[in-house]
Amino acid sequence: MIRKVNVVTAVDAKAKFKLSLLCTYKYIFYYDIILIIDKMEGKKLAKLTPMMKQYMEIKEKHKDSILFFRLGDFYEMFFDDALTASKELEIALTARNCGQDEKAPMCGVPYHSSKSYIAKLVEKGYKVAICEQVEDPSEAKGIVKRDVVRIVTPGTITDSEILNEKENNYLCSVFIDDDGLGVSYVDISTGDMYTTEQKDNLSNNINTLIDELAKINPTEIIANNFLYEREELKQQIVNRFNVVLNHYYDWAFDLSTARKAIENQLSVISLDGFGLEDSNNSIKAAGALIEYLNETQKQSLEHLNTIVPYYIDRYMVLDINTRRNLELTETLRDKTKKGSLLWVLDKTSTAMGSRMLKKWIEEPLVDSDEIKNRLDPIESLVDNVVIMDDIKELLKEVYDIERLVGKISYGNCNGRDLVSLKNSISILPELKKLLIQEDLNKLSVLGSNMDTLEDIFKLIDDSIVDDPPVTLKEGGIIKGEYNKDLYELREASTNGKQWISELQQRERERTGVKSLKVGYNKVFGYYIELTKTNIDLAPDNYIRKQTLSNSERFITPELKEMESKILGAEEKMTTLEYQLFLEIRDEIKANIKRIQKTSKIVSTVDVLSSLATVAFKNNYIRPSINTEGIMNIENGRHPVVEIMLEDGQFVPNDTLLDNKDNRISIITGPNMAGKSTYMRQVALITLMAQIGSFIPADNANIPVVDRIFTRVGASDNLAQGQSTFMVEMSEVANILNNGTKNSLIILDEIGRGTSTYDGLSIAWSVVEYIANKTKIGAKTLFATHYHELTELEGKIDGVNNYRICVKEEGEDIIFLRKIAKGGTDRSYGIEVARLAGVPREVINRANNILKDLEDRDINKDNVKEINVNEELKESSDVKEVAFTSYNIEDNNIDKDSLQLDLFAVKEKELIDKIKSIDMMKVTPLDAINILYDLVSKTKEI
């Protein structure tokens, strides 16, 4: 552990810095290191050793990365990289002679365990450049050539030991300017690549970008200079998504350069076949992404062989707040999968199926035909439970084919990876047979399109042993029968070893020494060993090779001849096996597209099977899908809460919304009674239906919605200096500016972040605006404690009141969790406070104050009679009636006078006394007495 580091940095060739560090292991020791740093610009690396000069030349090309420089069995780091890595990795910092007068700081990690160290650095936001030997040391003239073979960044990790197998690791590229947006993202561990674009004003493009990033959830973003220079936007992205954002060369986003990069990667002469012919912003983003991959991965990526363009309006738009509030893939509080919608629906058998399901949840469909194309096969599986279970059992044998293909493409797969691929492929014929049965409808189409890859299975089965070693260059991977030359070499080696074994027995009989043994080590090869007490019995043809403390080792001409044959055969075998393995890998690589196509079908079957399993076990039903805006849910249930509760405890509820008389539901009731659960339930049921899932209800007709908006809960955004109310209003503004008649809006307690009448007036106005068909006219659930809003029913068409039923038993209340028609005029706040454990003394005092306020009704006189918003009156949706409410838009009313003041009671008493005076019955003397009394009372206030 590094305890203390004091550094004085230098900027020119003769300047120095002194490093003092204290390291503790079994003992304490100090290093005082003086390092001379030569400027790289235009100067020779004088006096450096050849190895260090090579290091500096390579480092100069990768200044933004920590250079892992391969020396033997270690990756070494020097100079500033060593200082950084030793601190971040908590490893010892030492020193090495570099040819200068003073030593260079150095630290290193073992090659065989480097993955965890690389992952730790990448997780902290560093790039790691992997520098390897690129020529055989035995053939090198002078120092062995080295070069960077790969740069590891957060978005380019491929190691399955580091990645979460059930989540994609996306690298994202963003092109944005005043007129357009292009977004492209890729998971290089699977080869999945997508791109989209939008042509709009900058403000809308930024909003769309934030929504897309919320869906993609990348670990790394590269962007053009236009975005990177906007510090506020850049920080917003980094803070919101906890992502590494790097500026990338603007030339990479040039249209012609980007187009050429894509064409080269996909081996095509035109992008028309990919639907990108007129998508310039998509091309710019995707082309820069490929340039970045070429720069960092430094090899062709055969598994990245297609780009899927998509249109943003093909999927339901879910902004970052809605994704968070609905807890689609992780919970709000703990950021864990358990308790999310994904947790409920994910009963997949494969890692790639789990990733696809997560993508479905993140991207609900808006095309009713596409939705039905998912519902049909789920219904077939629910109706054929035996087949569904058989499919799930088969899929349990399937490994992560997508990432296995990625490893094959990268060239870093081993024998065990190929065996995993073979075992996965082995179930395909039986799976295909299950799927193509007539009563499975749409699943039969998937089965018919499935390539069972039997030739790939045969290739691996014929060539790779069932339990291959991890390493590739030590032999034991290829079956002897696969190759004639390998078979003969293996026979020679086996026969030679048999001869060695028989030699030991012959020599024991010949010498009469039962303890004689024939051994082998890498230094001396094969030898015959006799103990010191039996040395005199050594035959004349024994040649002394080595003397040990208790024994002597000998060789014979015959033994050395056989050794040459055995070792020669083993060396040739190892070399031949490695060559054969590369040939097998390359043959599989040539079939990557076929394997990827099959893996997508298997993943789709897995997701459909998972959704069918959940539907069957949880008693979900198939929803009817309509485009008329009708939402009619009978006994709907919250999919997550229902599972968290014991059987039978969840109370189902109905929902009726449409584009006519039932557009807005005003929901009143006490806190903790279930308003938020109910509203989230409706949103989740809608979303589940649009991903093609069965839903928790007895019956349901669900409309296709273009967006779901949620404004639920309150939280400060301290990082951006925004208060609770500012955050709330920003989210409301987003809803009002982007909602349409086909949206579903969930609003919970709008306006509570400010004073009572400010909040009421805002909530009132929001309801009016949403209700107006010429403005939005969206289906809306609006929970509120402002009971005055219940007066909107009957005043504005489409607004209806609902309440959470509560049963009162003395001072106790029981939440029935049932939604009923009609409003409520009580909030039960004090009762809820008592249930929450607020001290009895506070509860009693609160009841006294409440009674006093209700009796006095101190704000009653500030109420004025007003009409519905004049603009709304012109709409046919608003009835021409006046009603009593609060109107703080009236400039004649002092807003301060409307604020609740518990200390105004005496003033109110004085005003009430004045109002009670009947001037027609007061005599002059009485008037003088009354005036005197009033003046006296005013002095007491």
mmCIF file of N, CA and C in Angstrom, residues 462-556:
data_model
loop_
_atom_site.group_PDB
_atom_site.id
_atom_site.type_symbol
_atom_site.label_atom_id
_atom_site.label_comp_id
_atom_site.label_asym_id
_atom_site.label_seq_id
_atom_site.Cartn_x
_atom_site.Cartn_y
_atom_site.Cartn_z
ATOM 1 N N ASP A 462 -15.479 -33.507 -34.524
ATOM 2 C CA ASP A 462 -14.436 -34.352 -35.111
ATOM 3 C C ASP A 462 -13.039 -33.916 -34.696
ATOM 4 N N SER A 463 -12.870 -32.665 -34.371
ATOM 5 C CA SER A 463 -11.514 -32.136 -34.210
ATOM 6 C C SER A 463 -11.091 -31.836 -32.781
ATOM 7 N N ILE A 464 -11.972 -31.303 -31.948
ATOM 8 C CA ILE A 464 -11.589 -30.831 -30.617
ATOM 9 C C ILE A 464 -11.922 -31.883 -29.557
ATOM 10 N N VAL A 465 -10.968 -32.160 -28.665
ATOM 11 C CA VAL A 465 -11.212 -33.125 -27.593
ATOM 12 C C VAL A 465 -12.312 -32.595 -26.677
ATOM 13 N N ASP A 466 -12.967 -33.501 -25.952
ATOM 14 C CA ASP A 466 -14.114 -33.102 -25.140
ATOM 15 C C ASP A 466 -13.734 -32.209 -23.956
ATOM 16 N N ASP A 467 -12.521 -32.373 -23.457
ATOM 17 C CA ASP A 467 -12.080 -31.565 -22.315
ATOM 18 C C ASP A 467 -10.718 -30.958 -22.621
ATOM 19 N N PRO A 468 -10.692 -29.951 -23.467
ATOM 20 C CA PRO A 468 -9.412 -29.366 -23.893
ATOM 21 C C PRO A 468 -8.791 -28.498 -22.803
ATOM 22 N N PRO A 469 -7.484 -28.296 -22.860
ATOM 23 C CA PRO A 469 -6.837 -27.390 -21.908
ATOM 24 C C PRO A 469 -7.172 -25.933 -22.228
ATOM 25 N N VAL A 470 -6.896 -25.046 -21.284
ATOM 26 C CA VAL A 470 -7.183 -23.620 -21.475
ATOM 27 C C VAL A 470 -6.223 -23.015 -22.490
ATOM 28 N N THR A 471 -4.942 -23.424 -22.413
ATOM 29 C CA THR A 471 -3.937 -22.839 -23.296
ATOM 30 C C THR A 471 -3.978 -23.480 -24.677
ATOM 31 N N LEU A 472 -3.424 -22.773 -25.667
ATOM 32 C CA LEU A 472 -3.461 -23.237 -27.048
ATOM 33 C C LEU A 472 -2.136 -23.802 -27.535
ATOM 34 N N LYS A 473 -1.052 -23.470 -26.894
ATOM 35 C CA LYS A 473 0.267 -23.791 -27.439
ATOM 36 C C LYS A 473 1.006 -24.879 -26.670
ATOM 37 N N GLU A 474 0.243 -25.640 -25.887
ATOM 38 C CA GLU A 474 0.879 -26.731 -25.152
ATOM 39 C C GLU A 474 0.310 -28.086 -25.547
ATOM 40 N N GLY A 475 -0.473 -28.104 -26.625
ATOM 41 C CA GLY A 475 -0.985 -29.371 -27.138
ATOM 42 C C GLY A 475 -2.179 -29.895 -26.352
ATOM 43 N N GLY A 476 -2.642 -31.087 -26.782
ATOM 44 C CA GLY A 476 -3.759 -31.735 -26.096
ATOM 45 C C GLY A 476 -5.111 -31.192 -26.475
ATOM 46 N N ILE A 477 -5.222 -30.451 -27.580
ATOM 47 C CA ILE A 477 -6.500 -29.850 -27.995
ATOM 48 C C ILE A 477 -7.183 -30.674 -29.079
ATOM 49 N N ILE A 478 -6.393 -31.127 -30.060
ATOM 50 C CA ILE A 478 -6.945 -31.765 -31.254
ATOM 51 C C ILE A 478 -6.974 -33.280 -31.097
ATOM 52 N N LYS A 479 -8.070 -33.881 -31.537
ATOM 53 C CA LYS A 479 -8.183 -35.337 -31.542
ATOM 54 C C LYS A 479 -7.189 -35.935 -32.547
ATOM 55 N N GLY A 480 -6.524 -37.028 -32.149
ATOM 56 C CA GLY A 480 -5.510 -37.623 -33.004
ATOM 57 C C GLY A 480 -6.051 -38.103 -34.327
ATOM 58 N N GLU A 481 -7.309 -38.550 -34.356
ATOM 59 C CA GLU A 481 -7.897 -39.099 -35.578
ATOM 60 C C GLU A 481 -8.224 -38.018 -36.597
ATOM 61 N N TYR A 482 -8.198 -36.755 -36.175
ATOM 62 C CA TYR A 482 -8.614 -35.674 -37.064
ATOM 63 C C TYR A 482 -7.608 -35.434 -38.188
ATOM 64 N N ASN A 483 -6.324 -35.655 -37.912
ATOM 65 C CA ASN A 483 -5.281 -35.343 -38.886
ATOM 66 C C ASN A 483 -4.263 -36.487 -38.922
ATOM 67 N N LYS A 484 -3.929 -36.979 -40.133
ATOM 68 C CA LYS A 484 -3.029 -38.123 -40.295
ATOM 69 C C LYS A 484 -1.656 -37.834 -39.714
ATOM 70 N N ASP A 485 -1.088 -36.670 -40.028
ATOM 71 C CA ASP A 485 0.250 -36.344 -39.529
ATOM 72 C C ASP A 485 0.265 -36.267 -38.007
ATOM 73 N N LEU A 486 -0.789 -35.680 -37.456
ATOM 74 C CA LEU A 486 -0.872 -35.582 -35.999
ATOM 75 C C LEU A 486 -0.971 -36.970 -35.379
ATOM 76 N N TYR A 487 -1.715 -37.849 -36.030
ATOM 77 C CA TYR A 487 -1.874 -39.215 -35.521
ATOM 78 C C TYR A 487 -0.529 -39.930 -35.473
ATOM 79 N N GLU A 488 0.269 -39.791 -36.534
ATOM 80 C CA GLU A 488 1.566 -40.467 -36.591
ATOM 81 C C GLU A 488 2.518 -39.898 -35.550
ATOM 82 N N LEU A 489 2.506 -38.581 -35.374
ATOM 83 C CA LEU A 489 3.359 -37.982 -34.358
ATOM 84 C C LEU A 489 2.944 -38.427 -32.961
ATOM 85 N N ARG A 490 1.643 -38.481 -32.752
ATOM 86 C CA ARG A 490 1.156 -38.898 -31.433
ATOM 87 C C ARG A 490 1.505 -40.356 -31.158
ATOM 88 N N GLU A 491 1.439 -41.181 -32.198
ATOM 89 C CA GLU A 491 1.822 -42.581 -32.043
ATOM 90 C C GLU A 491 3.302 -42.679 -31.696
ATOM 91 N N ALA A 492 4.126 -41.891 -32.400
ATOM 92 C CA ALA A 492 5.564 -41.920 -32.134
ATOM 93 C C ALA A 492 5.851 -41.487 -30.709
ATOM 94 N N SER A 493 5.163 -40.451 -30.265
ATOM 95 C CA SER A 493 5.369 -39.978 -28.904
ATOM 96 C C SER A 493 4.889 -41.002 -27.893
ATOM 97 N N THR A 494 3.721 -41.580 -28.142
ATOM 98 C CA THR A 494 3.169 -42.576 -27.226
ATOM 99 C C THR A 494 4.070 -43.805 -27.158
ATOM 100 N N ASN A 495 4.500 -44.286 -28.332
ATOM 101 C CA ASN A 495 5.372 -45.461 -28.366
ATOM 102 C C ASN A 495 6.700 -45.172 -27.684
ATOM 103 N N GLY A 496 7.203 -43.960 -27.901
ATOM 104 C CA GLY A 496 8.458 -43.587 -27.256
ATOM 105 C C GLY A 496 8.332 -43.585 -25.745
ATOM 106 N N LYS A 497 7.240 -43.051 -25.237
ATOM 107 C CA LYS A 497 7.034 -43.039 -23.796
ATOM 108 C C LYS A 497 6.832 -44.447 -23.246
ATOM 109 N N GLN A 498 6.222 -45.277 -24.065
ATOM 110 C CA GLN A 498 6.084 -46.676 -23.658
ATOM 111 C C GLN A 498 7.453 -47.337 -23.577
ATOM 112 N N TRP A 499 8.313 -47.020 -24.543
ATOM 113 C CA TRP A 499 9.674 -47.562 -24.543
ATOM 114 C C TRP A 499 10.426 -47.098 -23.303
ATOM 115 N N ILE A 500 10.245 -45.824 -22.919
ATOM 116 C CA ILE A 500 10.888 -45.289 -21.717
ATOM 117 C C ILE A 500 10.419 -46.049 -20.486
ATOM 118 N N SER A 501 9.121 -46.315 -20.414
ATOM 119 C CA SER A 501 8.574 -47.040 -19.275
ATOM 120 C C SER A 501 9.147 -48.457 -19.200
ATOM 121 N N GLU A 502 9.266 -49.093 -20.358
ATOM 122 C CA GLU A 502 9.818 -50.454 -20.385
ATOM 123 C C GLU A 502 11.315 -50.449 -20.075
ATOM 124 N N LEU A 503 12.013 -49.354 -20.465
ATOM 125 C CA LEU A 503 13.446 -49.232 -20.196
ATOM 126 C C LEU A 503 13.719 -49.278 -18.695
ATOM 127 N N GLN A 504 12.881 -48.630 -17.936
ATOM 128 C CA GLN A 504 13.072 -48.627 -16.481
ATOM 129 C C GLN A 504 13.037 -50.042 -15.923
ATOM 130 N N GLN A 505 12.093 -50.831 -16.385
ATOM 131 C CA GLN A 505 11.996 -52.202 -15.887
ATOM 132 C C GLN A 505 13.197 -53.032 -16.331
ATOM 133 N N ARG A 506 13.640 -52.857 -17.581
ATOM 134 C CA ARG A 506 14.780 -53.617 -18.084
ATOM 135 C C ARG A 506 16.050 -53.281 -17.308
ATOM 136 N N GLU A 507 16.261 -51.988 -17.049
ATOM 137 C CA GLU A 507 17.468 -51.581 -16.342
ATOM 138 C C GLU A 507 17.467 -52.047 -14.892
ATOM 139 N N ARG A 508 16.321 -52.097 -14.269
ATOM 140 C CA ARG A 508 16.246 -52.618 -12.908
ATOM 141 C C ARG A 508 16.666 -54.090 -12.873
ATOM 142 N N GLU A 509 16.169 -54.837 -13.859
ATOM 143 C CA GLU A 509 16.528 -56.253 -13.915
ATOM 144 C C GLU A 509 18.015 -56.422 -14.258
ATOM 145 N N ARG A 510 18.499 -55.578 -15.134
ATOM 146 C CA ARG A 510 19.897 -55.667 -15.566
ATOM 147 C C ARG A 510 20.873 -55.336 -14.428
ATOM 148 N N THR A 511 20.574 -54.289 -13.650
ATOM 149 C CA THR A 511 21.490 -53.843 -12.600
ATOM 150 C C THR A 511 21.195 -54.474 -11.253
ATOM 151 N N GLY A 512 19.967 -55.001 -11.111
ATOM 152 C CA GLY A 512 19.576 -55.540 -9.818
ATOM 153 C C GLY A 512 19.204 -54.474 -8.808
ATOM 154 N N VAL A 513 19.078 -53.198 -9.266
ATOM 155 C CA VAL A 513 18.734 -52.083 -8.378
ATOM 156 C C VAL A 513 17.230 -51.778 -8.524
ATOM 157 N N LYS A 514 16.459 -52.156 -7.487
ATOM 158 C CA LYS A 514 15.010 -51.989 -7.580
ATOM 159 C C LYS A 514 14.596 -50.516 -7.472
ATOM 160 N N SER A 515 15.463 -49.696 -6.899
ATOM 161 C CA SER A 515 15.116 -48.270 -6.747
ATOM 162 C C SER A 515 15.480 -47.438 -7.969
ATOM 163 N N LEU A 516 16.112 -48.044 -8.974
ATOM 164 C CA LEU A 516 16.457 -47.307 -10.200
ATOM 165 C C LEU A 516 15.200 -46.746 -10.839
ATOM 166 N N LYS A 517 15.314 -45.522 -11.304
ATOM 167 C CA LYS A 517 14.166 -44.930 -11.988
ATOM 168 C C LYS A 517 14.627 -44.091 -13.179
ATOM 169 N N VAL A 518 13.732 -43.994 -14.163
ATOM 170 C CA VAL A 518 13.963 -43.162 -15.331
ATOM 171 C C VAL A 518 13.081 -41.923 -15.189
ATOM 172 N N GLY A 519 13.724 -40.756 -15.199
ATOM 173 C CA GLY A 519 12.989 -39.510 -15.015
ATOM 174 C C GLY A 519 13.208 -38.522 -16.149
ATOM 175 N N TYR A 520 12.589 -37.321 -15.994
ATOM 176 C CA TYR A 520 12.701 -36.304 -17.047
ATOM 177 C C TYR A 520 12.589 -34.926 -16.408
ATOM 178 N N ASN A 521 13.383 -33.977 -16.866
ATOM 179 C CA ASN A 521 13.154 -32.563 -16.573
ATOM 180 C C ASN A 521 13.546 -31.748 -17.800
ATOM 181 N N LYS A 522 13.100 -30.495 -17.799
ATOM 182 C CA LYS A 522 13.265 -29.675 -19.000
ATOM 183 C C LYS A 522 14.711 -29.284 -19.255
ATOM 184 N N VAL A 523 15.552 -29.343 -18.225
ATOM 185 C CA VAL A 523 16.949 -28.936 -18.379
ATOM 186 C C VAL A 523 17.798 -30.048 -18.985
ATOM 187 N N PHE A 524 17.683 -31.265 -18.413
ATOM 188 C CA PHE A 524 18.550 -32.363 -18.832
ATOM 189 C C PHE A 524 17.843 -33.406 -19.697
ATOM 190 N N GLY A 525 16.520 -33.279 -19.858
ATOM 191 C CA GLY A 525 15.808 -34.283 -20.629
ATOM 192 C C GLY A 525 15.613 -35.555 -19.821
ATOM 193 N N TYR A 526 15.619 -36.729 -20.502
ATOM 194 C CA TYR A 526 15.444 -38.019 -19.826
ATOM 195 C C TYR A 526 16.755 -38.454 -19.198
ATOM 196 N N TYR A 527 16.694 -39.132 -18.050
ATOM 197 C CA TYR A 527 17.887 -39.601 -17.352
ATOM 198 C C TYR A 527 17.557 -40.855 -16.553
ATOM 199 N N ILE A 528 18.631 -41.582 -16.156
ATOM 200 C CA ILE A 528 18.521 -42.738 -15.271
ATOM 201 C C ILE A 528 19.128 -42.351 -13.930
ATOM 202 N N GLU A 529 18.400 -42.556 -12.860
ATOM 203 C CA GLU A 529 18.852 -42.112 -11.551
ATOM 204 C C GLU A 529 19.123 -43.296 -10.630
ATOM 205 N N LEU A 530 20.329 -43.267 -9.988
ATOM 206 C CA LEU A 530 20.727 -44.262 -8.998
ATOM 207 C C LEU A 530 21.077 -43.553 -7.698
ATOM 208 N N THR A 531 20.718 -44.167 -6.585
ATOM 209 C CA THR A 531 21.107 -43.598 -5.293
ATOM 210 C C THR A 531 22.599 -43.792 -5.088
ATOM 211 N N LYS A 532 23.202 -43.015 -4.166
ATOM 212 C CA LYS A 532 24.645 -43.077 -3.907
ATOM 213 C C LYS A 532 25.094 -44.481 -3.494
ATOM 214 N N THR A 533 24.247 -45.180 -2.793
ATOM 215 C CA THR A 533 24.635 -46.523 -2.314
ATOM 216 C C THR A 533 24.706 -47.529 -3.448
ATOM 217 N N ASN A 534 24.128 -47.219 -4.614
ATOM 218 C CA ASN A 534 24.097 -48.165 -5.741
ATOM 219 C C ASN A 534 24.937 -47.696 -6.925
ATOM 220 N N ILE A 535 25.743 -46.676 -6.724
ATOM 221 C CA ILE A 535 26.521 -46.141 -7.848
ATOM 222 C C ILE A 535 27.482 -47.173 -8.415
ATOM 223 N N ASP A 536 28.031 -48.006 -7.544
ATOM 224 C CA ASP A 536 28.992 -49.012 -8.004
ATOM 225 C C ASP A 536 28.359 -50.024 -8.949
ATOM 226 N N LEU A 537 27.022 -50.091 -8.957
ATOM 227 C CA LEU A 537 26.332 -51.066 -9.810
ATOM 228 C C LEU A 537 26.007 -50.496 -11.199
ATOM 229 N N ALA A 538 26.410 -49.259 -11.463
ATOM 230 C CA ALA A 538 26.125 -48.640 -12.765
ATOM 231 C C ALA A 538 26.905 -49.352 -13.876
ATOM 232 N N PRO A 539 26.246 -49.772 -14.953
ATOM 233 C CA PRO A 539 26.929 -50.433 -16.080
ATOM 234 C C PRO A 539 27.910 -49.486 -16.758
ATOM 235 N N ASP A 540 28.764 -50.044 -17.583
ATOM 236 C CA ASP A 540 29.808 -49.250 -18.237
ATOM 237 C C ASP A 540 29.249 -48.241 -19.243
ATOM 238 N N ASN A 541 28.085 -48.547 -19.842
ATOM 239 C CA ASN A 541 27.552 -47.617 -20.858
ATOM 240 C C ASN A 541 26.775 -46.441 -20.247
ATOM 241 N N TYR A 542 26.699 -46.357 -18.921
ATOM 242 C CA TYR A 542 26.054 -45.227 -18.260
ATOM 243 C C TYR A 542 27.018 -44.044 -18.263
ATOM 244 N N ILE A 543 26.564 -42.913 -18.706
ATOM 245 C CA ILE A 543 27.374 -41.692 -18.759
ATOM 246 C C ILE A 543 26.844 -40.724 -17.706
ATOM 247 N N ARG A 544 27.729 -40.356 -16.735
ATOM 248 C CA ARG A 544 27.305 -39.470 -15.654
ATOM 249 C C ARG A 544 26.904 -38.104 -16.218
ATOM 250 N N LYS A 545 25.718 -37.629 -15.802
ATOM 251 C CA LYS A 545 25.181 -36.354 -16.300
ATOM 252 C C LYS A 545 25.045 -35.303 -15.196
ATOM 253 N N GLN A 546 24.665 -35.755 -13.989
ATOM 254 C CA GLN A 546 24.414 -34.812 -12.905
ATOM 255 C C GLN A 546 24.602 -35.495 -11.561
ATOM 256 N N THR A 547 25.193 -34.765 -10.637
ATOM 257 C CA THR A 547 25.411 -35.300 -9.290
ATOM 258 C C THR A 547 24.533 -34.522 -8.309
ATOM 259 N N LEU A 548 23.756 -35.274 -7.536
ATOM 260 C CA LEU A 548 22.914 -34.686 -6.502
ATOM 261 C C LEU A 548 23.421 -35.141 -5.138
ATOM 262 N N SER A 549 22.864 -34.623 -4.077
ATOM 263 C CA SER A 549 23.348 -34.939 -2.729
ATOM 264 C C SER A 549 23.177 -36.416 -2.396
ATOM 265 N N ASN A 550 22.121 -37.038 -2.874
ATOM 266 C CA ASN A 550 21.861 -38.434 -2.514
ATOM 267 C C ASN A 550 21.832 -39.380 -3.706
ATOM 268 N N SER A 551 22.080 -38.826 -4.904
ATOM 269 C CA SER A 551 21.979 -39.691 -6.079
ATOM 270 C C SER A 551 22.832 -39.171 -7.227
ATOM 271 N N GLU A 552 22.952 -40.021 -8.233
ATOM 272 C CA GLU A 552 23.631 -39.659 -9.462
ATOM 273 C C GLU A 552 22.675 -39.902 -10.632
ATOM 274 N N ARG A 553 22.779 -39.042 -11.647
ATOM 275 C CA ARG A 553 21.929 -39.197 -12.832
ATOM 276 C C ARG A 553 22.816 -39.501 -14.033
ATOM 277 N N PHE A 554 22.321 -40.461 -14.858
ATOM 278 C CA PHE A 554 23.107 -40.939 -15.993
ATOM 279 C C PHE A 554 22.246 -40.893 -17.255
ATOM 280 N N ILE A 555 22.950 -40.936 -18.380
ATOM 281 C CA ILE A 555 22.284 -41.114 -19.667
ATOM 282 C C ILE A 555 22.988 -42.218 -20.421
ATOM 283 N N THR A 556 22.308 -42.717 -21.469
ATOM 284 C CA THR A 556 22.936 -43.688 -22.363
ATOM 285 C C THR A 556 22.701 -43.220 -23.790
#
